[in-house]
Structure formats: structure tokens, C-alpha cells
């Protein structure tokens, strides 16, 4: 089965196509994405401008066409804080539906945290026991702890790297005062959720997801992305502290020359580093393990779970599922209406 997942994020809009069937790992088939920072299209009232909406709709139409040309059998689309927190988010969703035919699933912060945690659990498995995951997007930071597939507790706080850059560090080469004020603000926002999370004790595994954390791990010495997803990558708090100081003295163009840092994300890397360091410090984490899967993969896996358990023989077990079984599962899926 070929599944398309459209992710409307704060910095990019991304369509990922994967091939899989229930019980199998999703294998990337193709992708189509475009840098699109929706937060840059917010007006003084916090609404996404008409120009921003046109850019978004243009890409979604491209994505639908791309998915169709690659014989996608199922399609799902979601959005997170970029639209959720805009003052005209509801009308934007209505316009997208009207002009593209795509219904964007709007996730709450806690749903983001839960679905990302779910993908982390699937990646690392049950041997990890308790997991504490940090996920940083453009608009928010999610923190989740748990021992099951979904977290026992989760928090979403307004500490996204893009948001903080726009509100606290809008200029290239920020002053020491600006950086200090942002750091104090981050500590204050993190105080309550991290205090609650520490009550659960030290997790068996501390993890981090999202492009920001991957970039921070890369500049502090982790393996490049072309070495594949199975290479162990770790972000060390002490190394991060050193690099946070370095980033303070670097211009946006200089940051963009660092390994694993794109031009669109370079301005917000310092804010991301500050949040990551303060969160790790508050939670007493010396290191976090970078997980290559995040919310997109969580939604994919959840979709495949529903397909499996809604099939005629949901709990059948076979060694080497054959073409007949796969064809049956495909028929069962295609004969049912999409959600």
C-alpha cells in the first residue's frame, strides 16, 4: 500500500510517500517539499495573510497532483502550531478544503506530543522501558514521558525555535542582553512542566525528535544524515552549551554554513539551542538520543494499525506474508471509506 502524508509545519510543507502494509516498516518511496515559513506571513493581529494562504494552497495543490501521479492509495494531511495558533486558523482550514479538496487534521499540542512519543516508542521498542521525549517545532516544544505506547503525561509549551526567534531574537547578531532575556524567559516557561516530569524519576531513555534537534546534534559532532537512520546519534548537553555560546557570536549566514543547517533554519538555530540546553538542564539530562522518526511516522504507523485491526483477520500471524495475503489486505482497505 502506498500512503501519502502531508505535513504542514511552521518552516516547511512536506509530502512524504511511503510503501508499507500493516505490520511492516514504512519504506520511503518519494517526497515533495517546499520551504514555507507560515509564521513569516502573520500580520499584526496574528492572522495568516492572504499571500501566505495562497502559498499554502499552491503547495497543497502541487502535493495532491504529485500524490496522484505516484499512485497513492491513501492520503492524510495534518497541521500543527503554525495554523492552530493563528487567529484565523479556522478560516484558513475552510479555504484549504474549499480550494484543494484536502481536509487538514488540526492536532493539539498534546496530540502532537502523544503521536511523536508513539513513533519514538515504535523505533526504540519495549526494551527502552520508560522514555522521556523532547520535540521542538517552529511554534512549540512538546515534552512527553511514559512506559506505554502513548505517554502517561505530556506538555506543550510555546517555545518553538521559530516563534522565539521572531519574538526575542529578530535581528542578526543579537545582543548579550537579548540572549540573556530569552534564556530567563525559557527557564520560567519550563519550570512547571519540568518540575512535574522530574517526579517520575530518571527515564530509561531520554530522546529528542525534530529537525532542530537533529541539526544541533550534527553541529556538535553527530553523524551526517547520509550515513542513514540507523546510526546512533546523541546530543550532549556540555557540547551543546559550548555551541550555544558560539552561535551567539555567529551571523545567520555563518550558521547556514554549518553542517546540517539549512538557510531557512539558520536564523532560529540559536533560539533552538537555548531551549534544548535549558530543557536538558532542567530535566537533568546529560545526553538525549536522537530519534529519526517523529510525528509523521507516528501518524503513518497509527493509520496502518487501524487498517490491520479493521481487516477480516486482524490477529492472523504468518511467516513471510505472501502475495495473496497482501492482495486481500489491500482489497479490504480499498473497499472501506477513508476517514
mmCIF file of C-alpha atoms in Angstrom:
data_model
loop_
_atom_site.group_PDB
_atom_site.id
_atom_site.type_symbol
_atom_site.label_atom_id
_atom_site.label_comp_id
_atom_site.label_asym_id
_atom_site.label_seq_id
_atom_site.Cartn_x
_atom_site.Cartn_y
_atom_site.Cartn_z
ATOM 1 C CA UNK A 1 0.000 0.000 0.000
ATOM 2 C CA UNK A 2 1.275 3.460 -0.848
ATOM 3 C CA UNK A 3 0.403 6.104 1.737
ATOM 4 C CA UNK A 4 0.883 9.844 1.368
ATOM 5 C CA UNK A 5 1.289 12.040 4.447
ATOM 6 C CA UNK A 6 1.146 15.807 4.045
ATOM 7 C CA UNK A 7 2.784 17.709 6.915
ATOM 8 C CA UNK A 8 2.063 21.438 7.199
ATOM 9 C CA UNK A 9 4.764 22.629 9.589
ATOM 10 C CA UNK A 10 5.998 26.008 10.724
ATOM 11 C CA UNK A 11 9.063 26.022 8.460
ATOM 12 C CA UNK A 12 8.316 23.595 5.650
ATOM 13 C CA UNK A 13 5.401 21.907 3.954
ATOM 14 C CA UNK A 14 6.265 18.312 3.159
ATOM 15 C CA UNK A 15 4.553 15.437 1.395
ATOM 16 C CA UNK A 16 6.084 12.030 2.103
ATOM 17 C CA UNK A 17 5.055 8.888 0.240
ATOM 18 C CA UNK A 18 5.775 5.521 1.821
ATOM 19 C CA UNK A 19 5.187 1.922 0.846
ATOM 20 C CA UNK A 20 4.103 -0.492 3.555
ATOM 21 C CA UNK A 21 1.414 -2.854 4.710
ATOM 22 C CA UNK A 22 0.096 -3.499 8.235
ATOM 23 C CA UNK A 23 2.877 -4.979 10.352
ATOM 24 C CA UNK A 24 5.696 -3.808 8.090
ATOM 25 C CA UNK A 25 8.048 -0.892 8.496
ATOM 26 C CA UNK A 26 7.175 2.066 6.237
ATOM 27 C CA UNK A 27 9.718 2.439 3.426
ATOM 28 C CA UNK A 28 10.056 5.962 1.946
ATOM 29 C CA UNK A 29 9.139 5.994 -1.735
ATOM 30 C CA UNK A 30 9.225 9.673 -2.703
ATOM 31 C CA UNK A 31 8.826 13.121 -1.208
ATOM 32 C CA UNK A 32 7.920 16.614 -2.270
ATOM 33 C CA UNK A 33 8.548 19.630 -0.065
ATOM 34 C CA UNK A 34 8.990 23.369 -0.101
ATOM 35 C CA UNK A 35 10.405 25.821 2.436
ATOM 36 C CA UNK A 36 7.393 27.769 3.653
ATOM 37 C CA UNK A 37 7.565 29.623 6.930
ATOM 38 C CA UNK A 38 3.938 30.381 7.675
ATOM 39 C CA UNK A 39 4.880 32.414 10.734
ATOM 40 C CA UNK A 40 6.511 34.928 8.404
ATOM 41 C CA UNK A 41 3.092 35.517 6.885
ATOM 42 C CA UNK A 42 1.438 36.516 10.147
ATOM 43 C CA UNK A 43 0.075 40.050 10.288
ATOM 44 C CA UNK A 44 -0.038 42.292 13.353
ATOM 45 C CA UNK A 45 -3.189 40.513 14.541
ATOM 46 C CA UNK A 46 -1.625 37.055 14.393
ATOM 47 C CA UNK A 47 -3.548 36.065 11.256
ATOM 48 C CA UNK A 48 -2.052 34.304 8.236
ATOM 49 C CA UNK A 49 -2.148 36.808 5.377
ATOM 50 C CA UNK A 50 -3.803 36.222 2.032
ATOM 51 C CA UNK A 51 -0.364 35.861 0.458
ATOM 52 C CA UNK A 52 0.576 33.152 2.956
ATOM 53 C CA UNK A 53 -2.691 31.335 2.327
ATOM 54 C CA UNK A 54 -2.115 31.427 -1.439
ATOM 55 C CA UNK A 55 1.369 29.967 -0.985
ATOM 56 C CA UNK A 56 -0.022 27.208 1.218
ATOM 57 C CA UNK A 57 -2.846 26.365 -1.178
ATOM 58 C CA UNK A 58 -0.451 26.367 -4.124
ATOM 59 C CA UNK A 59 1.733 23.762 -2.457
ATOM 60 C CA UNK A 60 -1.177 21.594 -1.350
ATOM 61 C CA UNK A 61 -2.459 21.504 -4.939
ATOM 62 C CA UNK A 62 1.044 20.507 -6.036
ATOM 63 C CA UNK A 63 1.100 17.801 -3.373
ATOM 64 C CA UNK A 64 -2.252 16.375 -4.453
ATOM 65 C CA UNK A 65 -1.066 16.244 -8.065
ATOM 66 C CA UNK A 66 2.240 14.659 -7.008
ATOM 67 C CA UNK A 67 0.449 12.030 -4.947
ATOM 68 C CA UNK A 68 -1.884 11.193 -7.821
ATOM 69 C CA UNK A 69 0.961 10.823 -10.308
ATOM 70 C CA UNK A 70 2.605 8.280 -7.977
ATOM 71 C CA UNK A 71 -0.498 6.120 -7.484
ATOM 72 C CA UNK A 72 -1.082 6.916 -3.816
ATOM 73 C CA UNK A 73 -3.794 4.677 -2.367
ATOM 74 C CA UNK A 74 -4.400 6.582 0.857
ATOM 75 C CA UNK A 75 -3.763 10.206 1.739
ATOM 76 C CA UNK A 76 -3.753 12.043 5.038
ATOM 77 C CA UNK A 77 -2.841 15.634 5.878
ATOM 78 C CA UNK A 78 -2.220 17.391 9.171
ATOM 79 C CA UNK A 79 -1.132 20.739 10.569
ATOM 80 C CA UNK A 80 0.320 21.790 13.888
ATOM 81 C CA UNK A 81 1.006 25.066 15.692
ATOM 82 C CA UNK A 82 1.546 27.274 12.625
ATOM 83 C CA UNK A 83 -2.162 27.178 11.749
ATOM 84 C CA UNK A 84 -3.521 26.115 15.144
ATOM 85 C CA UNK A 85 -2.285 29.246 16.871
ATOM 86 C CA UNK A 86 -3.034 31.756 14.125
ATOM 87 C CA UNK A 87 -6.041 33.960 14.834
ATOM 88 C CA UNK A 88 -7.715 32.955 11.558
ATOM 89 C CA UNK A 89 -6.796 29.276 11.646
ATOM 90 C CA UNK A 90 -10.370 28.028 11.235
ATOM 91 C CA UNK A 91 -10.991 30.126 8.134
ATOM 92 C CA UNK A 92 -7.652 29.028 6.646
ATOM 93 C CA UNK A 93 -8.663 25.381 7.081
ATOM 94 C CA UNK A 94 -12.018 26.094 5.425
ATOM 95 C CA UNK A 95 -10.334 27.830 2.486
ATOM 96 C CA UNK A 96 -7.861 24.973 2.034
ATOM 97 C CA UNK A 97 -10.732 22.487 1.979
ATOM 98 C CA UNK A 98 -12.704 24.601 -0.493
ATOM 99 C CA UNK A 99 -9.844 25.250 -2.941
ATOM 100 C CA UNK A 100 -7.928 21.961 -2.750
ATOM 101 C CA UNK A 101 -10.391 19.364 -1.502
ATOM 102 C CA UNK A 102 -7.959 18.462 1.302
ATOM 103 C CA UNK A 103 -9.132 18.397 4.907
ATOM 104 C CA UNK A 104 -6.236 19.280 7.179
ATOM 105 C CA UNK A 105 -6.315 17.448 10.505
ATOM 106 C CA UNK A 106 -5.544 20.006 13.201
ATOM 107 C CA UNK A 107 -3.560 18.495 16.073
ATOM 108 C CA UNK A 108 -3.435 19.954 19.558
ATOM 109 C CA UNK A 109 -0.108 20.312 21.332
ATOM 110 C CA UNK A 110 -0.802 17.270 23.496
ATOM 111 C CA UNK A 111 -1.794 15.244 20.422
ATOM 112 C CA UNK A 112 1.492 16.238 18.781
ATOM 113 C CA UNK A 113 3.381 15.096 21.858
ATOM 114 C CA UNK A 114 1.452 11.826 22.054
ATOM 115 C CA UNK A 115 1.815 10.871 18.408
ATOM 116 C CA UNK A 116 5.513 11.746 18.375
ATOM 117 C CA UNK A 117 6.058 9.686 21.527
ATOM 118 C CA UNK A 118 4.256 6.801 19.831
ATOM 119 C CA UNK A 119 6.709 6.851 16.925
ATOM 120 C CA UNK A 120 9.684 7.026 19.302
ATOM 121 C CA UNK A 121 8.372 4.004 21.197
ATOM 122 C CA UNK A 122 7.983 2.078 17.951
ATOM 123 C CA UNK A 123 11.523 2.982 16.877
ATOM 124 C CA UNK A 124 13.303 2.050 20.111
ATOM 125 C CA UNK A 125 10.975 -0.718 21.283
ATOM 126 C CA UNK A 126 9.866 -2.015 24.659
ATOM 127 C CA UNK A 127 13.391 -2.629 25.937
ATOM 128 C CA UNK A 128 13.632 1.130 26.457
ATOM 129 C CA UNK A 129 11.071 0.873 29.281
ATOM 130 C CA UNK A 130 10.434 4.495 30.356
ATOM 131 C CA UNK A 131 11.008 7.166 27.692
ATOM 132 C CA UNK A 132 11.215 10.934 28.063
ATOM 133 C CA UNK A 133 10.972 12.672 24.701
ATOM 134 C CA UNK A 134 11.583 16.284 23.695
ATOM 135 C CA UNK A 135 10.223 17.536 20.385
ATOM 136 C CA UNK A 136 10.852 21.072 19.151
ATOM 137 C CA UNK A 137 8.961 22.589 16.247
ATOM 138 C CA UNK A 138 8.778 26.100 14.916
ATOM 139 C CA UNK A 139 5.966 27.139 17.244
ATOM 140 C CA UNK A 140 6.099 24.881 20.283
ATOM 141 C CA UNK A 141 8.093 22.434 22.377
ATOM 142 C CA UNK A 142 6.491 19.164 23.398
ATOM 143 C CA UNK A 143 7.645 17.057 26.341
ATOM 144 C CA UNK A 144 6.286 13.572 26.991
ATOM 145 C CA UNK A 145 7.034 10.759 29.453
ATOM 146 C CA UNK A 146 5.708 7.244 29.569
ATOM 147 C CA UNK A 147 6.215 3.490 29.718
ATOM 148 C CA UNK A 148 3.495 2.508 27.237
ATOM 149 C CA UNK A 149 2.934 3.210 23.543
ATOM 150 C CA UNK A 150 1.416 6.572 24.385
ATOM 151 C CA UNK A 151 2.703 8.847 27.152
ATOM 152 C CA UNK A 152 1.322 8.967 30.669
ATOM 153 C CA UNK A 153 1.867 12.710 30.695
ATOM 154 C CA UNK A 154 2.632 15.309 28.052
ATOM 155 C CA UNK A 155 3.097 19.061 27.852
ATOM 156 C CA UNK A 156 3.136 21.569 25.021
ATOM 157 C CA UNK A 157 4.715 24.948 25.705
ATOM 158 C CA UNK A 158 5.186 27.976 23.386
ATOM 159 C CA UNK A 159 8.933 27.508 22.988
ATOM 160 C CA UNK A 160 9.268 26.763 19.288
ATOM 161 C CA UNK A 161 12.532 27.874 17.694
ATOM 162 C CA UNK A 162 10.801 29.971 15.031
ATOM 163 C CA UNK A 163 8.416 31.663 17.442
ATOM 164 C CA UNK A 164 11.189 32.645 19.883
ATOM 165 C CA UNK A 165 13.418 33.940 17.114
ATOM 166 C CA UNK A 166 10.614 36.138 15.814
ATOM 167 C CA UNK A 167 9.644 37.446 19.251
ATOM 168 C CA UNK A 168 13.003 37.624 21.048
ATOM 169 C CA UNK A 169 15.883 37.457 18.559
ATOM 170 C CA UNK A 170 14.571 39.111 15.376
ATOM 171 C CA UNK A 171 17.874 40.658 14.364
ATOM 172 C CA UNK A 172 21.085 39.146 13.089
ATOM 173 C CA UNK A 173 23.847 39.045 15.744
ATOM 174 C CA UNK A 174 21.637 39.563 18.840
ATOM 175 C CA UNK A 175 22.963 41.382 21.865
ATOM 176 C CA UNK A 176 24.080 39.615 25.038
ATOM 177 C CA UNK A 177 21.132 41.249 26.800
ATOM 178 C CA UNK A 178 18.632 39.824 24.294
ATOM 179 C CA UNK A 179 20.072 36.337 24.635
ATOM 180 C CA UNK A 180 20.041 36.546 28.436
ATOM 181 C CA UNK A 181 16.423 37.746 28.498
ATOM 182 C CA UNK A 182 15.363 34.904 26.226
ATOM 183 C CA UNK A 183 17.174 32.372 28.384
ATOM 184 C CA UNK A 184 15.396 33.628 31.522
ATOM 185 C CA UNK A 185 12.035 33.503 29.743
ATOM 186 C CA UNK A 186 12.654 29.913 28.611
ATOM 187 C CA UNK A 187 13.598 28.865 32.144
ATOM 188 C CA UNK A 188 10.435 30.428 33.515
ATOM 189 C CA UNK A 189 8.166 28.684 30.975
ATOM 190 C CA UNK A 190 9.880 25.332 31.528
ATOM 191 C CA UNK A 191 9.774 25.470 35.314
ATOM 192 C CA UNK A 192 6.354 23.897 35.908
ATOM 193 C CA UNK A 193 6.384 21.113 33.284
ATOM 194 C CA UNK A 194 9.954 20.035 34.044
ATOM 195 C CA UNK A 195 9.247 20.015 37.787
ATOM 196 C CA UNK A 196 6.309 17.689 37.129
ATOM 197 C CA UNK A 197 8.311 15.444 34.813
ATOM 198 C CA UNK A 198 11.191 15.068 37.284
ATOM 199 C CA UNK A 199 8.764 13.476 39.735
ATOM 200 C CA UNK A 200 8.685 10.394 37.515
ATOM 201 C CA UNK A 201 12.377 9.796 38.143
ATOM 202 C CA UNK A 202 15.190 9.203 35.686
ATOM 203 C CA UNK A 203 13.927 7.733 32.409
ATOM 204 C CA UNK A 204 15.470 4.595 30.938
ATOM 205 C CA UNK A 205 15.926 6.515 27.698
ATOM 206 C CA UNK A 206 15.857 10.244 27.007
ATOM 207 C CA UNK A 207 15.194 11.086 23.370
ATOM 208 C CA UNK A 208 14.757 14.075 21.089
ATOM 209 C CA UNK A 209 12.998 14.491 17.778
ATOM 210 C CA UNK A 210 12.636 17.183 15.083
ATOM 211 C CA UNK A 211 14.911 18.888 12.587
ATOM 212 C CA UNK A 212 16.145 21.400 15.175
ATOM 213 C CA UNK A 213 17.447 18.685 17.492
ATOM 214 C CA UNK A 214 18.979 16.808 14.552
ATOM 215 C CA UNK A 215 20.783 19.967 13.435
ATOM 216 C CA UNK A 216 22.080 20.638 16.936
ATOM 217 C CA UNK A 217 23.332 17.077 17.211
ATOM 218 C CA UNK A 218 25.026 17.375 13.821
ATOM 219 C CA UNK A 219 26.953 20.570 14.632
ATOM 220 C CA UNK A 220 28.086 19.053 17.938
ATOM 221 C CA UNK A 221 29.566 16.013 16.229
ATOM 222 C CA UNK A 222 26.816 13.527 15.319
ATOM 223 C CA UNK A 223 26.990 11.587 12.066
ATOM 224 C CA UNK A 224 25.647 13.256 8.895
ATOM 225 C CA UNK A 225 22.257 12.252 7.525
ATOM 226 C CA UNK A 226 23.741 10.455 4.519
ATOM 227 C CA UNK A 227 25.036 7.736 6.856
ATOM 228 C CA UNK A 228 21.449 6.586 7.266
ATOM 229 C CA UNK A 229 18.845 6.494 10.046
ATOM 230 C CA UNK A 230 20.297 3.522 11.945
ATOM 231 C CA UNK A 231 23.492 5.273 13.051
ATOM 232 C CA UNK A 232 23.371 6.175 16.729
ATOM 233 C CA UNK A 233 23.210 9.953 17.170
ATOM 234 C CA UNK A 234 23.425 11.691 20.536
ATOM 235 C CA UNK A 235 23.206 15.310 21.640
ATOM 236 C CA UNK A 236 25.499 16.034 24.600
ATOM 237 C CA UNK A 237 24.482 18.854 26.940
ATOM 238 C CA UNK A 238 28.025 20.079 27.605
ATOM 239 C CA UNK A 239 28.835 20.193 23.893
ATOM 240 C CA UNK A 240 25.540 21.991 23.315
ATOM 241 C CA UNK A 241 26.453 24.611 25.917
ATOM 242 C CA UNK A 242 29.703 25.348 24.083
ATOM 243 C CA UNK A 243 27.948 25.594 20.748
ATOM 244 C CA UNK A 244 25.186 27.814 22.135
ATOM 245 C CA UNK A 245 27.871 30.353 23.056
ATOM 246 C CA UNK A 246 29.414 30.034 19.593
ATOM 247 C CA UNK A 247 26.070 30.507 17.855
ATOM 248 C CA UNK A 248 25.525 33.725 19.805
ATOM 249 C CA UNK A 249 28.535 35.237 18.067
ATOM 250 C CA UNK A 250 27.700 33.903 14.592
ATOM 251 C CA UNK A 251 25.676 35.664 11.911
ATOM 252 C CA UNK A 252 22.803 33.925 10.172
ATOM 253 C CA UNK A 253 24.903 33.394 7.054
ATOM 254 C CA UNK A 254 27.715 31.855 9.114
ATOM 255 C CA UNK A 255 25.281 29.468 10.804
ATOM 256 C CA UNK A 256 23.948 28.412 7.385
ATOM 257 C CA UNK A 257 27.444 27.162 6.519
ATOM 258 C CA UNK A 258 27.449 24.720 9.427
ATOM 259 C CA UNK A 259 26.892 21.045 8.606
ATOM 260 C CA UNK A 260 23.253 20.014 8.652
ATOM 261 C CA UNK A 261 21.902 23.584 8.880
ATOM 262 C CA UNK A 262 19.694 24.928 6.106
ATOM 263 C CA UNK A 263 19.426 28.586 5.179
ATOM 264 C CA UNK A 264 15.799 28.831 6.294
ATOM 265 C CA UNK A 265 16.556 27.345 9.731
ATOM 266 C CA UNK A 266 19.859 29.139 10.373
ATOM 267 C CA UNK A 267 18.299 32.252 11.997
ATOM 268 C CA UNK A 268 16.385 30.153 14.553
ATOM 269 C CA UNK A 269 19.203 27.773 15.477
ATOM 270 C CA UNK A 270 20.335 29.886 18.437
ATOM 271 C CA UNK A 271 16.858 30.003 19.965
ATOM 272 C CA UNK A 272 16.574 26.251 19.422
ATOM 273 C CA UNK A 273 19.920 25.674 21.132
ATOM 274 C CA UNK A 274 18.880 27.779 24.131
ATOM 275 C CA UNK A 275 15.619 25.862 24.546
ATOM 276 C CA UNK A 276 17.322 22.482 24.125
ATOM 277 C CA UNK A 277 20.036 23.314 26.679
ATOM 278 C CA UNK A 278 17.614 24.754 29.229
ATOM 279 C CA UNK A 279 15.249 21.800 28.885
ATOM 280 C CA UNK A 280 18.057 19.262 29.259
ATOM 281 C CA UNK A 281 19.444 21.155 32.250
ATOM 282 C CA UNK A 282 16.061 21.412 33.975
ATOM 283 C CA UNK A 283 15.424 17.705 33.407
ATOM 284 C CA UNK A 284 18.991 16.792 34.476
ATOM 285 C CA UNK A 285 19.718 15.059 31.172
ATOM 286 C CA UNK A 286 23.386 14.801 30.196
ATOM 287 C CA UNK A 287 22.501 13.423 26.770
ATOM 288 C CA UNK A 288 19.480 12.751 24.573
ATOM 289 C CA UNK A 289 19.309 10.127 21.859
ATOM 290 C CA UNK A 290 18.159 11.458 18.502
ATOM 291 C CA UNK A 291 15.225 9.529 17.039
ATOM 292 C CA UNK A 292 14.827 9.710 13.239
ATOM 293 C CA UNK A 293 11.073 9.161 13.489
ATOM 294 C CA UNK A 294 8.674 11.837 14.694
ATOM 295 C CA UNK A 295 5.056 12.874 14.265
ATOM 296 C CA UNK A 296 4.746 11.963 10.561
ATOM 297 C CA UNK A 297 5.856 8.409 11.201
ATOM 298 C CA UNK A 298 3.604 8.174 14.244
ATOM 299 C CA UNK A 299 0.574 9.090 12.164
ATOM 300 C CA UNK A 300 1.584 6.602 9.458
ATOM 301 C CA UNK A 301 2.005 3.758 11.905
ATOM 302 C CA UNK A 302 -1.283 4.583 13.598
ATOM 303 C CA UNK A 303 -3.004 4.522 10.220
ATOM 304 C CA UNK A 304 -1.550 1.090 9.417
ATOM 305 C CA UNK A 305 -2.625 -0.166 12.859
ATOM 306 C CA UNK A 306 -6.208 0.810 12.101
ATOM 307 C CA UNK A 307 -6.030 -0.959 8.741
ATOM 308 C CA UNK A 308 -4.708 -4.117 10.380
ATOM 309 C CA UNK A 309 -7.240 -4.278 13.191
ATOM 310 C CA UNK A 310 -10.147 -3.395 10.910
ATOM 311 C CA UNK A 311 -9.299 -6.218 8.498
ATOM 312 C CA UNK A 312 -11.170 -9.535 8.371
ATOM 313 C CA UNK A 313 -8.328 -11.411 10.096
ATOM 314 C CA UNK A 314 -6.672 -8.776 12.281
ATOM 315 C CA UNK A 315 -4.722 -11.118 14.526
ATOM 316 C CA UNK A 316 -3.581 -13.685 11.967
ATOM 317 C CA UNK A 317 0.142 -14.439 12.048
ATOM 318 C CA UNK A 318 2.126 -15.727 9.118
ATOM 319 C CA UNK A 319 5.778 -16.292 8.428
ATOM 320 C CA UNK A 320 6.516 -14.490 5.194
ATOM 321 C CA UNK A 321 3.182 -12.959 4.277
ATOM 322 C CA UNK A 322 2.516 -13.941 0.668
ATOM 323 C CA UNK A 323 1.146 -12.019 -2.274
ATOM 324 C CA UNK A 324 -2.333 -13.484 -1.746
ATOM 325 C CA UNK A 325 -2.485 -12.198 1.825
ATOM 326 C CA UNK A 326 -1.200 -8.810 0.786
ATOM 327 C CA UNK A 327 -3.740 -8.593 -2.007
ATOM 328 C CA UNK A 328 -6.505 -9.491 0.460
ATOM 329 C CA UNK A 329 -5.387 -6.787 2.900
ATOM 330 C CA UNK A 330 -5.221 -4.271 0.059
ATOM 331 C CA UNK A 331 -8.726 -5.201 -1.094
ATOM 332 C CA UNK A 332 -10.087 -4.874 2.448
ATOM 333 C CA UNK A 333 -8.503 -1.438 2.784
ATOM 334 C CA UNK A 334 -9.646 -0.078 -0.572
ATOM 335 C CA UNK A 335 -13.204 -1.338 -0.065
ATOM 336 C CA UNK A 336 -13.613 0.755 3.078
ATOM 337 C CA UNK A 337 -14.227 4.512 3.024
ATOM 338 C CA UNK A 338 -11.341 6.720 4.112
ATOM 339 C CA UNK A 339 -11.657 8.629 7.375
#
